[in-house]
Coordinates of C-alpha atoms in Angstrom, one line a residue:
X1 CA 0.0 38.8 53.2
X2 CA -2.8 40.3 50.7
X3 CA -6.6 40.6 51.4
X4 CA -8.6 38.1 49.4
X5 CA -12.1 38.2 49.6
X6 CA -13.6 35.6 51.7
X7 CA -17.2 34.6 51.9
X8 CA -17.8 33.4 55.0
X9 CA -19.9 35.0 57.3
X10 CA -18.0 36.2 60.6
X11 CA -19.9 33.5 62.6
X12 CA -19.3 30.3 60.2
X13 CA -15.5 31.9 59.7
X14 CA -15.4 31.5 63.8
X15 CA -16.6 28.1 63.4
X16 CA -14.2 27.7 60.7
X17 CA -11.0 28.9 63.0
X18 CA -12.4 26.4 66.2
X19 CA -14.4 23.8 64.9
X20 CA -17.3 21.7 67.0
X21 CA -14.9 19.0 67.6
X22 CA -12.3 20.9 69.7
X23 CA -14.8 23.4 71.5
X24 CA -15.9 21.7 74.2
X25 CA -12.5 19.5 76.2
X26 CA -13.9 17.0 79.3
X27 CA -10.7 16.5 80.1
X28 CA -7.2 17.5 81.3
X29 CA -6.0 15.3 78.9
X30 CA -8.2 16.7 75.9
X31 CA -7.0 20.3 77.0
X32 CA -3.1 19.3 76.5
X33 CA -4.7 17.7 72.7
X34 CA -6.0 20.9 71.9
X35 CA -4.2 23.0 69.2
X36 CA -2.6 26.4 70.5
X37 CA -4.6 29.3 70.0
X38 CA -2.0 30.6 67.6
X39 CA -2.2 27.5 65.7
X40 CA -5.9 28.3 65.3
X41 CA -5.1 32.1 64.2
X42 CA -2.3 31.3 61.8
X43 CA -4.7 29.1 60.5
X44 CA -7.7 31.3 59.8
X45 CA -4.9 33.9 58.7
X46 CA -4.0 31.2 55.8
X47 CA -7.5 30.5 55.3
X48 CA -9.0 33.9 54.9
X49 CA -5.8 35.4 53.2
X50 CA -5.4 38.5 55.6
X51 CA -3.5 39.2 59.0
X52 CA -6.1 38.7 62.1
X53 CA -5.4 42.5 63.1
X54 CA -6.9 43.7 58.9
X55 CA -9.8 41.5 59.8
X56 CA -12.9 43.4 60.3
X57 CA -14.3 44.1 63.8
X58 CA -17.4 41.9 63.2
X59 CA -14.9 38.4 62.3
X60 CA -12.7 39.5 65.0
X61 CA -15.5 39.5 67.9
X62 CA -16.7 36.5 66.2
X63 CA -13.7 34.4 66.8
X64 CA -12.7 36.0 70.2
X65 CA -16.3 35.0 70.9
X66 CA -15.6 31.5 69.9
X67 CA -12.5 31.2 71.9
X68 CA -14.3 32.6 75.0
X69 CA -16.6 29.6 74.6
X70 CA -14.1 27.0 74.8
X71 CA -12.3 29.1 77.4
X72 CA -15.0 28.6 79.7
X73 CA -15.4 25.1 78.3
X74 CA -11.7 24.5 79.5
X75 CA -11.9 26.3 82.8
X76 CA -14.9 24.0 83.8
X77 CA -12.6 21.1 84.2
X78 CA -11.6 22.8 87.4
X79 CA -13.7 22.3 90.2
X80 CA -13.4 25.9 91.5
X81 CA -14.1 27.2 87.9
X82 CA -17.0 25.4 87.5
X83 CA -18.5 26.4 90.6
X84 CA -17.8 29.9 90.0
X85 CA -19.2 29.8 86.2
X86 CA -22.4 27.4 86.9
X87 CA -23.0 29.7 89.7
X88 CA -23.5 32.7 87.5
X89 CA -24.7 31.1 84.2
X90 CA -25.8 27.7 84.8
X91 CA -24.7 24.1 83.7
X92 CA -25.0 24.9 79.8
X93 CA -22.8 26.4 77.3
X94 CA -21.4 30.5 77.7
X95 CA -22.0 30.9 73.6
X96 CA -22.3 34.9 73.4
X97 CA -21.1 37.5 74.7
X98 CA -24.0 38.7 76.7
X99 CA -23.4 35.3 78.8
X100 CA -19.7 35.8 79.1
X101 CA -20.1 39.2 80.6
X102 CA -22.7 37.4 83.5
X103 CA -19.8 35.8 84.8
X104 CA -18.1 37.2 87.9
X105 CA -15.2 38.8 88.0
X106 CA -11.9 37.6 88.8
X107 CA -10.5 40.2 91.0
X108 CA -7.1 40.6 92.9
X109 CA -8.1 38.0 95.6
X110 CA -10.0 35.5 93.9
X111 CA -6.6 35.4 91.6
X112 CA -4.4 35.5 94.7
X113 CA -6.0 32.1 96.5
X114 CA -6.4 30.3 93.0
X115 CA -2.8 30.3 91.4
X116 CA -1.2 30.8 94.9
X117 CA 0.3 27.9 97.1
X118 CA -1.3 25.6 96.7
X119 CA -2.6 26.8 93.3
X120 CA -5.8 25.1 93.3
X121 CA -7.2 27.1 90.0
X122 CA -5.2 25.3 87.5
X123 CA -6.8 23.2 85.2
X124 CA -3.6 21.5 83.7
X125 CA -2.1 20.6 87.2
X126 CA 1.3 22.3 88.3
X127 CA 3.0 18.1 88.2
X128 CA 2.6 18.1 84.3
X129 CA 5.5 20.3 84.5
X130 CA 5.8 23.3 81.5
X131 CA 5.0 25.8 83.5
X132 CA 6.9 29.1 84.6
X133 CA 6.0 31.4 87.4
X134 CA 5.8 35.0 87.2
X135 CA 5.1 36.9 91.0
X136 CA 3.9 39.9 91.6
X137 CA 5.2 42.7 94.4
X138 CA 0.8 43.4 95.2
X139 CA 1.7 46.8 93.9
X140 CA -2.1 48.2 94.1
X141 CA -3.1 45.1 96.7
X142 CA -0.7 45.2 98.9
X143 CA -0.6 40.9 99.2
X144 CA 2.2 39.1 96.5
X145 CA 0.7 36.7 94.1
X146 CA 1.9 34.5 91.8
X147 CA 0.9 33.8 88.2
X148 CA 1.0 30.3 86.6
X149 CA 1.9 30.2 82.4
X150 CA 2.1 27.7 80.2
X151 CA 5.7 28.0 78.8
X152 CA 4.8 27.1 75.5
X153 CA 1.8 29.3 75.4
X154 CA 3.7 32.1 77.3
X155 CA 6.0 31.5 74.1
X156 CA 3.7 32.3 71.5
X157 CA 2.0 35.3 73.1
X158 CA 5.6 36.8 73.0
X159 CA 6.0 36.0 69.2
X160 CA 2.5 37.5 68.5
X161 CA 2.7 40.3 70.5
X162 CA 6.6 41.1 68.8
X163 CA 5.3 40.6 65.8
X164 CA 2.6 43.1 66.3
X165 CA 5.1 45.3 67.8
X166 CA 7.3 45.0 64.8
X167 CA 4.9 45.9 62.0
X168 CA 3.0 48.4 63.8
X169 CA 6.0 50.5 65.8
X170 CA 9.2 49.4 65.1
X171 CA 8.7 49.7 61.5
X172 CA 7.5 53.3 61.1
X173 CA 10.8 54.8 63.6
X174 CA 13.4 51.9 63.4
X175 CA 14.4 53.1 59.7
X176 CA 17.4 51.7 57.4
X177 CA 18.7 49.1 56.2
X178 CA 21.4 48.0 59.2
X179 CA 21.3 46.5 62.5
X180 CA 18.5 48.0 64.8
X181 CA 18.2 47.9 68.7
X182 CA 15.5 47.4 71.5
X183 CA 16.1 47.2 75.1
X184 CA 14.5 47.2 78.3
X185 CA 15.6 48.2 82.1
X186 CA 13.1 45.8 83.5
X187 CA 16.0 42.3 82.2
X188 CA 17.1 42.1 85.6
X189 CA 13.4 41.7 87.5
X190 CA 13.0 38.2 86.4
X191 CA 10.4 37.7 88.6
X192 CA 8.3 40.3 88.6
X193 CA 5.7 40.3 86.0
X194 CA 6.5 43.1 84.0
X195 CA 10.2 42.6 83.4
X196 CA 9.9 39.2 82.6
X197 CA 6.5 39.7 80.3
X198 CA 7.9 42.6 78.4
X199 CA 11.6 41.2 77.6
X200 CA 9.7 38.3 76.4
X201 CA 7.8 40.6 74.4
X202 CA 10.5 42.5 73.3
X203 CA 13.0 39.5 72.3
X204 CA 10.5 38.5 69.6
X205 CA 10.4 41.9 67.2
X206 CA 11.8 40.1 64.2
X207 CA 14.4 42.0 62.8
X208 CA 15.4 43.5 65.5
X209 CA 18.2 42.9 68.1
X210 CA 18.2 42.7 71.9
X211 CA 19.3 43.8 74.8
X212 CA 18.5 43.0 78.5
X213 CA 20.1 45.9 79.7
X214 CA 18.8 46.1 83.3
X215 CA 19.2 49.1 85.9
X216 CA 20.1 52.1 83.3
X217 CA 23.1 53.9 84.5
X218 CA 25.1 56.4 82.4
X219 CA 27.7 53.9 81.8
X220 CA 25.6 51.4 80.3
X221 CA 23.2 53.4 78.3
X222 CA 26.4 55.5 76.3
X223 CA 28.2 51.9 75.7
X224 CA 24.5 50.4 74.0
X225 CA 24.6 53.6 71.9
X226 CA 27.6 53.7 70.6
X227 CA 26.2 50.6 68.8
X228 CA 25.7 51.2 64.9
X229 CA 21.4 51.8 64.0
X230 CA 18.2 52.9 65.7
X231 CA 17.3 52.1 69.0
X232 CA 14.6 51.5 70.9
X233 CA 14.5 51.5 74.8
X234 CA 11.8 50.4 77.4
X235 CA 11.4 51.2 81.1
X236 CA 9.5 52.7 83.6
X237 CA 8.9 56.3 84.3
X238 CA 12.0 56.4 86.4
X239 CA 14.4 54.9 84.4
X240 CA 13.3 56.5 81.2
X241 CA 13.2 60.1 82.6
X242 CA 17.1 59.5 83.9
X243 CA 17.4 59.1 80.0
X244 CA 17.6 62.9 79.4
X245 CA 20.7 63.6 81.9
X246 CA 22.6 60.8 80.2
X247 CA 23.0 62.5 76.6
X248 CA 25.7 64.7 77.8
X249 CA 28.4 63.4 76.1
X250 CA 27.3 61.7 73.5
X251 CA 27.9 62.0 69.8
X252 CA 25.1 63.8 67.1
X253 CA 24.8 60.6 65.6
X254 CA 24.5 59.1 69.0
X255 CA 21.6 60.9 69.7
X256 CA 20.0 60.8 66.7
X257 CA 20.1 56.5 67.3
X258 CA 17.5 57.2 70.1
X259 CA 14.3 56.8 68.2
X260 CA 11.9 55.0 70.5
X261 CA 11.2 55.1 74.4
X262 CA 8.5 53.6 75.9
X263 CA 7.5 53.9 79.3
X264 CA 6.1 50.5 81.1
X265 CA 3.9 52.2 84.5
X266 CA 2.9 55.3 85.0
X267 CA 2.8 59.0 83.6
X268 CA 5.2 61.3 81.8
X269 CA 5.4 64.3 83.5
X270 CA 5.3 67.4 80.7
X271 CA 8.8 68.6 82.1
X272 CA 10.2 64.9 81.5
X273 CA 9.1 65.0 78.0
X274 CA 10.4 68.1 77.4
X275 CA 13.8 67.3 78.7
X276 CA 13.9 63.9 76.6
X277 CA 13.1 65.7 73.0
X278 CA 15.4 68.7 73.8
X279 CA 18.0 66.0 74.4
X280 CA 17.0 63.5 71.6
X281 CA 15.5 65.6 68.4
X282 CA 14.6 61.9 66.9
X283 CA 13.0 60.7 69.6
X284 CA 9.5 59.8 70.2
X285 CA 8.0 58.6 73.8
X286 CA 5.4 55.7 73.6
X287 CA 3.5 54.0 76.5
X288 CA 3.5 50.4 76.8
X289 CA 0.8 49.4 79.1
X290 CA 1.7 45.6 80.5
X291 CA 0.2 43.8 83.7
X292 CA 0.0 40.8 85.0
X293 CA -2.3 38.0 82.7
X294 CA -1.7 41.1 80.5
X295 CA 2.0 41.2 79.2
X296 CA 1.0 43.6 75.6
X297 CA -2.6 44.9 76.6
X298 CA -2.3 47.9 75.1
X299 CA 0.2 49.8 72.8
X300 CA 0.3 53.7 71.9
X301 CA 0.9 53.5 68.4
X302 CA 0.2 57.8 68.1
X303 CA 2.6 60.1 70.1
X304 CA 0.2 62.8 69.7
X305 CA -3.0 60.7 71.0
X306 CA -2.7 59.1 74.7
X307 CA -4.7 56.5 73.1
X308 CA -3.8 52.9 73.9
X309 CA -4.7 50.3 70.7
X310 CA -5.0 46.5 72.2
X311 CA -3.1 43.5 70.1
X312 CA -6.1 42.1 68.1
X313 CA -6.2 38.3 69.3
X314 CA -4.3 38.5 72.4
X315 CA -6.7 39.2 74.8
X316 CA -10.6 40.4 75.5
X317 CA -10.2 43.6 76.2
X318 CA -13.6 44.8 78.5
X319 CA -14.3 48.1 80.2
X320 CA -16.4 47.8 82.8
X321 CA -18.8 49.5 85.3
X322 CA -19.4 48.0 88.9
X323 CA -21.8 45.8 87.7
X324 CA -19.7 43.9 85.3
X325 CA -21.5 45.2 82.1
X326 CA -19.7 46.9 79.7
X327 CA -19.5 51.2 79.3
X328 CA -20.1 53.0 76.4
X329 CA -17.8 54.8 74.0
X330 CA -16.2 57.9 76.5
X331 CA -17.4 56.6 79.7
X332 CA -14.8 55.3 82.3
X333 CA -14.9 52.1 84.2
X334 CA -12.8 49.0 85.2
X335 CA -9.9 47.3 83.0
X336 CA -10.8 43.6 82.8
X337 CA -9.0 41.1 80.6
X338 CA -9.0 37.0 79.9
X339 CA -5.7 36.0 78.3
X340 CA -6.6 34.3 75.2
X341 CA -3.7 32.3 74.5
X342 CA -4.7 30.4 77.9
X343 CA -5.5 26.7 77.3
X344 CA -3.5 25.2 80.1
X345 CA -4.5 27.8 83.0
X346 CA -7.0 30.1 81.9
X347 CA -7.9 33.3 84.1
X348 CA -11.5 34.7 83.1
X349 CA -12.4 38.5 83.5
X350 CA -9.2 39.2 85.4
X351 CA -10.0 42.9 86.9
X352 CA -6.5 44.3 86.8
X353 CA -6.7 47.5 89.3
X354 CA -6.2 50.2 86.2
X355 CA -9.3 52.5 85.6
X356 CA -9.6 53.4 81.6
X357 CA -11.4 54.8 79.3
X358 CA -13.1 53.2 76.2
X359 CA -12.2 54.4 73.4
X360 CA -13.9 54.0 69.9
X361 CA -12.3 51.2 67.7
X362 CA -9.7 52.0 65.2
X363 CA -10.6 51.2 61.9
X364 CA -8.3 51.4 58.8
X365 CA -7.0 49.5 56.0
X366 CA -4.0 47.8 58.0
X367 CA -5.4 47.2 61.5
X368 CA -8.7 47.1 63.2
X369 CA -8.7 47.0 66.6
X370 CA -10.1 47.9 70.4
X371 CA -8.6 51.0 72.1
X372 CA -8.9 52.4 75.2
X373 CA -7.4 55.4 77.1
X374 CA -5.1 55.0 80.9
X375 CA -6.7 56.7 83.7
X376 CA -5.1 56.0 86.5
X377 CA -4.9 52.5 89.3
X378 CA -8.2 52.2 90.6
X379 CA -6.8 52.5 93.7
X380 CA -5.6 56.0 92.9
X381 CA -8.6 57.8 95.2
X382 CA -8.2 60.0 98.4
X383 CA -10.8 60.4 101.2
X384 CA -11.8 63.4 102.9
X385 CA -14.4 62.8 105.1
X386 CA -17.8 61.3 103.1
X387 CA -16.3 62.5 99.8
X388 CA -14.2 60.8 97.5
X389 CA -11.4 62.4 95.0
X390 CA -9.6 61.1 91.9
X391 CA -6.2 62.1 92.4
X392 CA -5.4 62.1 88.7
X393 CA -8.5 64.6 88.2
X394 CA -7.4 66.7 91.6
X395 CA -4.0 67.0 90.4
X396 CA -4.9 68.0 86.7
X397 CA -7.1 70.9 88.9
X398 CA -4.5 72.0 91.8
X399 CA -1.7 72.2 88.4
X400 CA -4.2 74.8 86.5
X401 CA -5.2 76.6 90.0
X402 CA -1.4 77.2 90.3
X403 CA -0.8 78.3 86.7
X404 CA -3.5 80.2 86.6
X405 CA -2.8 82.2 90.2
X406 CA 1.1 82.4 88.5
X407 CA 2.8 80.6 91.6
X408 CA 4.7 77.7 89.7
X409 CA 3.9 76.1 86.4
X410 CA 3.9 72.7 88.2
X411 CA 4.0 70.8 84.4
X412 CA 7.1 72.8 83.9
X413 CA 9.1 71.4 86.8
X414 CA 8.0 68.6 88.3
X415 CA 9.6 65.3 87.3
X416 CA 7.0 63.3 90.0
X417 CA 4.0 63.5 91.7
X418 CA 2.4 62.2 94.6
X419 CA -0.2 62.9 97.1
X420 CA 0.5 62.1 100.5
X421 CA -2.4 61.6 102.6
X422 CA -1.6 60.8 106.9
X423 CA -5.1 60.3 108.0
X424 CA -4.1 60.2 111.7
X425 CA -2.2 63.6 111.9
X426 CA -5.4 64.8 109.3
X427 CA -2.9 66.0 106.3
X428 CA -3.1 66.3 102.8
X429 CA 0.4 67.0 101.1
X430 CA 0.9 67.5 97.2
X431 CA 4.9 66.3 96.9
X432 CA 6.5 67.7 94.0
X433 CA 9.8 65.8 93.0
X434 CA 11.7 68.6 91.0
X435 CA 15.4 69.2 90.4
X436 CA 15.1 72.6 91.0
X437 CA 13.8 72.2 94.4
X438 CA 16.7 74.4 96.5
X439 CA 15.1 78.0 95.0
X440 CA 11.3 77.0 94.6
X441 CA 10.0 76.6 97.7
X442 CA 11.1 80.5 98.1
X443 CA 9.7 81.8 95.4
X444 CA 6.9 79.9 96.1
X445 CA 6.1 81.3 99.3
X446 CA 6.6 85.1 98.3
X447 CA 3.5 84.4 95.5
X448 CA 1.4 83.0 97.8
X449 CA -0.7 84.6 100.7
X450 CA -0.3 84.3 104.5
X451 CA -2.1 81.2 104.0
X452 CA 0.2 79.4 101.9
X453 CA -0.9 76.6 99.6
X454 CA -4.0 75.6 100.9
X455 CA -6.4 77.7 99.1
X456 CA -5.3 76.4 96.1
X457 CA -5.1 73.0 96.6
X458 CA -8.8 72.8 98.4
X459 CA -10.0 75.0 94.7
X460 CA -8.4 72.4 93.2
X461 CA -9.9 69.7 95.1
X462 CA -13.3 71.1 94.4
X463 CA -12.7 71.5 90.8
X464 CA -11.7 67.9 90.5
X465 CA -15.3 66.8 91.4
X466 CA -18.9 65.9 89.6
X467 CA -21.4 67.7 90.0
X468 CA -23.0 65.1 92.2
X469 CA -20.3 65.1 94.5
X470 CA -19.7 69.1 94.4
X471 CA -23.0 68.9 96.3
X472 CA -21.6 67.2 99.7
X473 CA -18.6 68.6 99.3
X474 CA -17.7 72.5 99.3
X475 CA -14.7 74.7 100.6
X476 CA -16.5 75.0 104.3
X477 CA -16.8 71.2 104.6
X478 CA -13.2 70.9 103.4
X479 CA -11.7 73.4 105.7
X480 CA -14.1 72.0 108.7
X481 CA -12.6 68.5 107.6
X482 CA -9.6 69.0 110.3
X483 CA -7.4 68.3 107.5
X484 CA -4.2 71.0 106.6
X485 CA -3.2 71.0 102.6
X486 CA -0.2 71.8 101.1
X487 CA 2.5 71.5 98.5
X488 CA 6.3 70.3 98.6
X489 CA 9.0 70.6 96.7
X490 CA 11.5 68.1 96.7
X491 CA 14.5 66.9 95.1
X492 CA 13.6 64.0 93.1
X493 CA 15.9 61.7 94.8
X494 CA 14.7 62.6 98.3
X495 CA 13.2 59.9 100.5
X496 CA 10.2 62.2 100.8
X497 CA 8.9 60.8 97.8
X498 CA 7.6 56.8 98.4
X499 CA 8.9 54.9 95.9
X500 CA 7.8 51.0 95.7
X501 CA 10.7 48.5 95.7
X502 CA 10.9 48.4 92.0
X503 CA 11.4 52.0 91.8
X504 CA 7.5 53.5 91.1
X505 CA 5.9 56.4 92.2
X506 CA 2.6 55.4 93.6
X507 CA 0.6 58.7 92.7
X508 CA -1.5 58.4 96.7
X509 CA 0.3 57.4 99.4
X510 CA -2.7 56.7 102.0
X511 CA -1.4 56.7 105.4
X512 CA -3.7 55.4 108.1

């Protein structure tokens, strides 16, 4: 598809893509009327002669502007909705942006009680049948919930999101002119929301085959590459760092098939990376960043930038500070999405539990589009006395206090991370999961001081904190604290290291 021009201004082609007539739905019955979302963007694609994601920022807010309109419109149907929205905004139209972003937002417990049980958010009732349920462990919340999609809608997010996929990743490293490959770990999970949203996802790529693979083992992963073309493989952390151990064995040309792996929760340790490109010299490593009411929200298209590009159309992507307004360009805050392909049971300014970055947009000739950079689960904060710590900042700190000091290159080593905190015996442990845990822990102790690891995780600590809160907190307050610090070395499969029951790595375990 070619640019043409197109004359329109971005808020008459909005108006163009959802007319008057179709903005504003009274009824349940008007909502099941209502042309898809897709319908309306492969219509304005025809229309303006470009792809959605070439559009330019300004006609892209302008229709996602639109949609949130009759979004909001829709959701009103719902008693519960309406309450919530009139509450905030009042009885008349949400037309802007500015009024979108007064309405509250949806976090994990508002979500919980409205599409759990008795599901009493839905706007197209659970009876009209269509539906499919996607639950959630409560990963960051600790409670399960369960998510309520439209099939058909659920549907065409996966073939918009593939397609994306295709042209924009699959394209540039899934080279040739023969059969080509993508699988993902996750197949088996059917109900939990990432393996079912992402082998939806991944079973629309056109041109490409795939594979529901399930639990990698060895056996499995050297039978699906002995399979003529490029490949492509998605998992989490876990299962894509076992990767690297499974190339022994296999064929040059066998290795040279593994092109793409992307990682679905999580972070990469450097020594995992390491490991996978000395074992695969073809191989790039690419985070896919799915959630719940989220199944693409963002995509790293660069394996150089940790920059994460969002799927123009899919989804309002918002950053947010604690008052629900949005940050600037650099500043952290909030993830909050609303599912845009969400006639039948919208979900408006879902707060996820992932802190991010905003990032400026990318702008070029083939895609424009938000981005934004992972930071870590918003629940990813320890507590020593009055003062508060990110763990991703603390352990970026405590890693450069013990490079710098020459004890252990922790990057170098570790394959996991966590940070164990037992508030009731007053410890703070840093558990490394590395395979080289049998002769560490002694050469460890004969670089440190009588005092072990504690100075250097407590200069750490310190390092990891603003200014502001550098003025509460200081190395007498943290040694007065009661609290003993220190560092572990484990093997990776030890049960030392709290894994969730799909496998994950929760970054602080919080003990009370």
């Amino acid at each position: 598809m070619t640019m043409r021009h197109f004359a329109l201004s971005p808020r008459d082609c909005a108006h163009h893509v959802l007319p008057e007539t179709i903005l504003h739905p009274c009824t349940v019955d008007d909502v099941l009327a209502l042309p898809s979302f897709l319908a309306s963007l492969l219509h304005a694609q025809t229309v303006i002669g470009c792809r959605i994601d070439e559009l330019s920022h300004d006609i892209q807010a302008a229709i996602v502007e639109r949609r949130l309109s009759q979004l909001v419109s829709i959701a009103r149907i719902n008693p519960l909705w309406r309450r919530r929205i009139d509450s905030a905004v009042g009885t008349g139209p949400v037309d802007n942006y500015e009024q979108f972003k007064a309405l509250p937002l949806t976090d994990k417990e508002a979500f919980q009680q409205m599409f759990t049980e008795t599901r009493p958010g839905m706007v197209v009732p659970i009876d009209r049948c269509g539906f499919e349920i996607v639950a959630s462990g409560g990963t960051s919340s600790g409670k399960p919930s369960e998510t309520v999609y439209s099939l058909d809608e659920l549907q065409e997010t996966y073939r918009w999101a593939g397609d994306f996929m295709g042209r924009h990743i699959m394209a540039r490293y899934l080279t040739g002119s023969g059969a080509k490959w993508v699988a993902t770990t996750l197949a088996d999970y059917q109900m939990w929301s990432s393996g079912t949203m992402v082998g939806g996802v991944l079973q629309k790529i056109p041109s490409v085959n795939y594979i529901g693979a399930g639990p990698m083992s060895r056996e499995v992963f050297q039978r699906m590459m002995s399979y003529p073309g490029p490949k492509a493989i998605m998992g989490i952390t876990r299962s894509i760092a076992l990767l690297a151990s499974f190339a022994d064995g296999l064929s040059g040309e066998a290795r040279d098939s593994f092109r793409i792996a992307l990682y679905g929760s999580g972070v990469l340790t450097p020594k995992v990376r390491a490991d996978l490109r000395q074992a695969y010299s073809s191989l790039i490593v690419l985070s896919y960043f799915a959630a719940t009411q989220a199944e693409t929200i963002g995509l790293q298209l660069d394996p150089e930038s940790p920059v994460l590009t969002a799927v123009p159309g899919l989804h309002l992507v918002e950053v947010v500070r604690p008052d629900g307004q949005w940050t600037e360009i650099g500043e952290e805050g909030e993830l909050v999405v609303t599912r845009l392909f969400g006639n039948a049971t919208p979900v408006l300014r879902y707060k996820i539990g992932d802190r991010v970055i905003r990032r400026p947009d990318l702008q070029s000739p083939g895609l424009n589009a938000v981005q934004f950079e992972y930071v870590g689960r918003s629940g990813d904060f320890m507590h020593i006395g009055d003062t508060q710590y990110s763990a991703p900042q603390a352990l970026a700190a405590i890693t450069a206090e013990f490079r710098q000091r020459q004890v252990l290159d922790i990057d170098s080593v570790a394959t996991d991370a966590q940070f164990q905190i037992d508030r009731a015996k007053r410890q703070l442990h840093l558990v490394i999961g590395t395979p080289e845990a049998a002769s560490l822990p002694t050469q460890v102790a004969m670089r440190l001081g009588p005092e072990g690891s504690s100075p250097l995780i407590i200069a750490g600590l310190l390092q990891s904190l603003s200014v502001f809160d550098a003025l509460e907190a200081n190395e007498t307050s943290l040694r007065s604290s009661g609290y003993s610090f220190a560092i572990r070395l484990v093997d990776p499969r030890n049960a030392d290291l709290v894994r969730t029951a799909f496998g994950k790595v929760p970054l602080v375990v919080d003990r009370i």
